[in-house]
XYZ file of C-alpha atoms in Angstrom:
247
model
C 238.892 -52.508 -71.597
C 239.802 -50.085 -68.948
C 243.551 -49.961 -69.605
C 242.099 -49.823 -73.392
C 240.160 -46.584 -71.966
C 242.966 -45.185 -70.116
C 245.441 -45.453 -72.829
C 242.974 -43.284 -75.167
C 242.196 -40.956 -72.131
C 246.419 -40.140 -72.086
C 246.076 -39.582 -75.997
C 243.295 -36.517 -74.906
C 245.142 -35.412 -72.212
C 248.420 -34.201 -74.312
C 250.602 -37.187 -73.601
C 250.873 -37.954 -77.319
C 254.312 -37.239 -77.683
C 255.578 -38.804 -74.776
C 254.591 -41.867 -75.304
C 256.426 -42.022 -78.470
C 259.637 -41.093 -76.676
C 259.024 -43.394 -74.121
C 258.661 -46.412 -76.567
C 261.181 -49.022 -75.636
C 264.659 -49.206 -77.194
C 264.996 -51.598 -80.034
C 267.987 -53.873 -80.196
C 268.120 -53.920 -84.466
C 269.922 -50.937 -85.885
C 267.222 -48.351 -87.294
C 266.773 -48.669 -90.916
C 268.368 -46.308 -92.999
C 265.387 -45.172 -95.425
C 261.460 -45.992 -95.816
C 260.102 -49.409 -96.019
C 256.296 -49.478 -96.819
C 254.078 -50.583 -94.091
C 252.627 -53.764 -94.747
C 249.768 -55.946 -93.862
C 250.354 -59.098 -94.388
C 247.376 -61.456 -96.005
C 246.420 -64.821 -97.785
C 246.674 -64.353 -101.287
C 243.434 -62.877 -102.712
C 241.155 -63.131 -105.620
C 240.932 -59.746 -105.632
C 244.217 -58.386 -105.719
C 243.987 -54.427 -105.443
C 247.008 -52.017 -106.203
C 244.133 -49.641 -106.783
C 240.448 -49.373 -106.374
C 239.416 -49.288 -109.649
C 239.907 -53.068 -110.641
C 238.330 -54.075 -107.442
C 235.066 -51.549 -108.594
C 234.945 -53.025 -111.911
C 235.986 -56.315 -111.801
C 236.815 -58.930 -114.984
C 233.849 -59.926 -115.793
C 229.916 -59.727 -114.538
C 227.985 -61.850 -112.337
C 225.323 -64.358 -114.804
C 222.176 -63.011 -112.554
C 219.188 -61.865 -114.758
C 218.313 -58.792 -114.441
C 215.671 -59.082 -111.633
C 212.886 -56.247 -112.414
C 213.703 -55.825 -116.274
C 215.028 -52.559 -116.024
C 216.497 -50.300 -119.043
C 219.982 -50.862 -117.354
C 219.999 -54.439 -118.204
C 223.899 -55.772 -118.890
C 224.521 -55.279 -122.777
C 227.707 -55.789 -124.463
C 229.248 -51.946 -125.157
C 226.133 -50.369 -124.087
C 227.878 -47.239 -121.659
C 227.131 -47.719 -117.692
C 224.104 -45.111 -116.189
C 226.224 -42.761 -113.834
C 222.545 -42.021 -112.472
C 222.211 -45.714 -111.499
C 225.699 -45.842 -110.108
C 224.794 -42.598 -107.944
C 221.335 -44.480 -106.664
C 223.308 -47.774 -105.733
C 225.817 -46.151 -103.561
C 222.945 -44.197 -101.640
C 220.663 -47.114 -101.725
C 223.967 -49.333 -99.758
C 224.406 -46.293 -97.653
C 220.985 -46.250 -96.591
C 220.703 -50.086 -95.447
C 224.617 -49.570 -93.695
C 222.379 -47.982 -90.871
C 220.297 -50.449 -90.463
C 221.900 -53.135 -91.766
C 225.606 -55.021 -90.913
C 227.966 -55.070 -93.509
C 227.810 -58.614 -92.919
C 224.396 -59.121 -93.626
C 223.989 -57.022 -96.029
C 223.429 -58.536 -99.632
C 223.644 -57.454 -103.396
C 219.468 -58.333 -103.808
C 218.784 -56.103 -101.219
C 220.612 -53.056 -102.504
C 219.613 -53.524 -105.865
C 215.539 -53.428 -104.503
C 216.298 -50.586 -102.776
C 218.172 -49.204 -105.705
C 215.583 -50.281 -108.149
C 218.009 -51.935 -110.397
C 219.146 -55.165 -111.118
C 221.666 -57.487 -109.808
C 223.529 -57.341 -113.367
C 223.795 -53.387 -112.911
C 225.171 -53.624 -109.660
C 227.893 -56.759 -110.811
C 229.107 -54.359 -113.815
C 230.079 -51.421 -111.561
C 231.434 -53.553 -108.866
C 233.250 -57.157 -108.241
C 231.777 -57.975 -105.080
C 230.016 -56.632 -101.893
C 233.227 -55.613 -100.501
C 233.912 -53.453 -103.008
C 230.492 -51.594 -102.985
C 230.328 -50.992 -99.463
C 233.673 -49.588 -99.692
C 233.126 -47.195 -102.118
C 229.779 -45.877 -100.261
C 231.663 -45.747 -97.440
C 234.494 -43.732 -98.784
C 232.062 -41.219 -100.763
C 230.340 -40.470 -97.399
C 230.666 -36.653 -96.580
C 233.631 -35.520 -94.738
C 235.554 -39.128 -95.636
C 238.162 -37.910 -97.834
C 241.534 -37.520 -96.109
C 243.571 -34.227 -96.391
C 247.083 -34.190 -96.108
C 248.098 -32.017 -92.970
C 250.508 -29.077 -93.842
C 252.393 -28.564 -90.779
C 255.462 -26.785 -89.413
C 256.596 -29.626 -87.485
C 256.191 -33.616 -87.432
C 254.300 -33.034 -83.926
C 251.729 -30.429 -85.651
C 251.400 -32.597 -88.424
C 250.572 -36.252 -86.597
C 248.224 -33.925 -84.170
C 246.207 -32.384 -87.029
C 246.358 -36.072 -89.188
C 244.639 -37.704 -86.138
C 242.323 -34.998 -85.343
C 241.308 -35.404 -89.116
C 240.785 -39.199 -88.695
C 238.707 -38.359 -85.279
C 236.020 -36.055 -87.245
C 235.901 -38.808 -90.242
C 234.978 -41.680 -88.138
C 232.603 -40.070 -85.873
C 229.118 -41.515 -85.872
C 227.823 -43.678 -88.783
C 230.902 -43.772 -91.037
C 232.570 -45.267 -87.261
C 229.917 -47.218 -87.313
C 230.418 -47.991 -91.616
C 233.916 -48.531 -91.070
C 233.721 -51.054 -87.829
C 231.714 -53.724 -89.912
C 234.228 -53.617 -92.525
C 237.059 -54.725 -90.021
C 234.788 -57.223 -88.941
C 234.275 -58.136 -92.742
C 238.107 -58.426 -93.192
C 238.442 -60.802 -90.635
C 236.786 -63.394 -92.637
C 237.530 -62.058 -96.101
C 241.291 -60.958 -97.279
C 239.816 -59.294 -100.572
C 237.860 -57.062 -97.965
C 240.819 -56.464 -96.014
C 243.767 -55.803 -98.975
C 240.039 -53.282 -100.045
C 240.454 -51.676 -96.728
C 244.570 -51.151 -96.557
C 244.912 -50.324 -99.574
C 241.892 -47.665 -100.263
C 241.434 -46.027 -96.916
C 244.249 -47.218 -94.263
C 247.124 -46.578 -96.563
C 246.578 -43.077 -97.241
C 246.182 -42.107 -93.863
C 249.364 -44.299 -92.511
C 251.848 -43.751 -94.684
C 251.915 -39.748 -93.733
C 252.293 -40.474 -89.760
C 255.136 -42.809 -91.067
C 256.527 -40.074 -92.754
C 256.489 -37.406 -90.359
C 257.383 -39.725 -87.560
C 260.728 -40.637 -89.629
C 260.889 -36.583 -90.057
C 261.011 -35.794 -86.609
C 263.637 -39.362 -86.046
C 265.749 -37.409 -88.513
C 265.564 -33.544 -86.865
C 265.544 -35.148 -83.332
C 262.168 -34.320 -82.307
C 261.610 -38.135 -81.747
C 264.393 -40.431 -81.030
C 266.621 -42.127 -83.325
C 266.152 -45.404 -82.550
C 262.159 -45.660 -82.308
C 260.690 -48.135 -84.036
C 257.948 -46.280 -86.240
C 255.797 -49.065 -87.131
C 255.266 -49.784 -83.060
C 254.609 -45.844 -83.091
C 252.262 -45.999 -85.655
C 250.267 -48.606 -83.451
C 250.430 -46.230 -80.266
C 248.706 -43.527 -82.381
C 246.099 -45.493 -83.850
C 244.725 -48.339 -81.796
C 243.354 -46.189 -79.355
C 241.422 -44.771 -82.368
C 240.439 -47.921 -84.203
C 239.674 -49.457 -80.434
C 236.528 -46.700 -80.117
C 236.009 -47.251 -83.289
C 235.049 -51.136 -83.012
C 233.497 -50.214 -79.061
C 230.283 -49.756 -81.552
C 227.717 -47.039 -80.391
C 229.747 -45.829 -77.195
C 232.703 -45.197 -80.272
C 234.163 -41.609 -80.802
C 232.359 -38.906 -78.804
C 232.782 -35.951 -78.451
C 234.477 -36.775 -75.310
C 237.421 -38.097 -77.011
């Protein structure tokens, strides 16, 4: 944990940069254009190229509708945006108090004061909710840096990340690694609708500055990629001793 400590210490201190020049050598011959990171992952249930069909799902779970309310599941009857709105507060609300892990669909829809149907037509699973709560959260929603240089533009991409994953939504986004340990729909959920959008620029702009010899030629970007944000995602999982303002 101290080394763990030290490394992010070095990433406050201004030696960003130099540890990506000081990367090893790789003995493969750099590859010549882009190849998308990656995470590799048991094949799913819940295969997501995008959010949306993870939200909505194929079908709705059989549960009655628990407290008979007038949001009860009805063939081409239109979904309540005003119950959607009250769900994802409702899940937000018990994510402080509550582990993603043991956090269930009855006990959002009490707090939501809706049934389990109207939670099951807006979303396929828990994963999916919690997700969606999490990314709505204020100050969540990643903006792509606009930067004279690749060094500007990793600096102001991480600082970005830093301020998003502060306090609870660290604390949001730490049980939903832990989730994805356990379940690969929760993990392809996480790559694909909060990770991805936020790696794929630093890949980018690290293959930029390859290209225009701010970095050299021959780092591997993908090891790169790892020096920039495990220190980050390390805090992150710490718990309450996470990102400070120290860091």
């Amino acid at each position: 944990m101290d080394a763990k400590l030290a490394e992010s210490q070095s990433l406050q201190d201004g030696d960003l940069f130099a540890q990506l020049q000081s990367i090893p050598e790789q003995n493969t011959t750099p590859m010549p254009r882009k190849t998308p990171l990656k995470i590799e992952t048991p094949k799913a249930e819940t295969t997501v190229n995008n959010l949306n069909k993870a939200i909505v799902g194929d079908s709705v779970a059989n549960d009655d509708d628990e407290d008979g309310d007038d949001f009860a599941f009805r063939p081409g009857r239109p979904r309540s945006d005003s119950a959607r709105k009250k769900i994802l507060d409702a899940t937000r609300k018990l994510l402080t108090t509550t582990p993603m892990r043991d956090l269930s669909i009855e006990a959002v829809a009490k707090k939501a004061k809706v049934g389990k149907t109207t939670i099951y037509r807006w979303w396929a699973n828990k994963g999916a909710l919690v997700m969606e709560a999490f990314l709505e959260q204020p100050g969540v929603k990643n903006v792509l840096p606009s930067a004279a240089t690749p060094e500007d533009a990793i600096r102001i991409q991480l600082e970005a990340m830093i301020r998003q994953l502060r306090g609870q939504n660290g604390l949001v986004l730490a049980g939903i690694i832990a989730e994805s340990q356990a379940d690969s729909s929760v993990l392809e959920l996480l790559y694909s609708a909060f990770l991805k959008e936020r790696v794929e620029p630093l890949y980018d702009r690290i293959e930029e500055g390859k290209a225009d010899g701010t970095f050299k030629a021959d780092l591997d970007t993908d090891i790169a990629i790892d020096v920039l944000l495990g220190p980050l995602l390390l805090r992150v999982l710490s718990g309450e001793d996470g990102i400070d303002n120290s860091f």
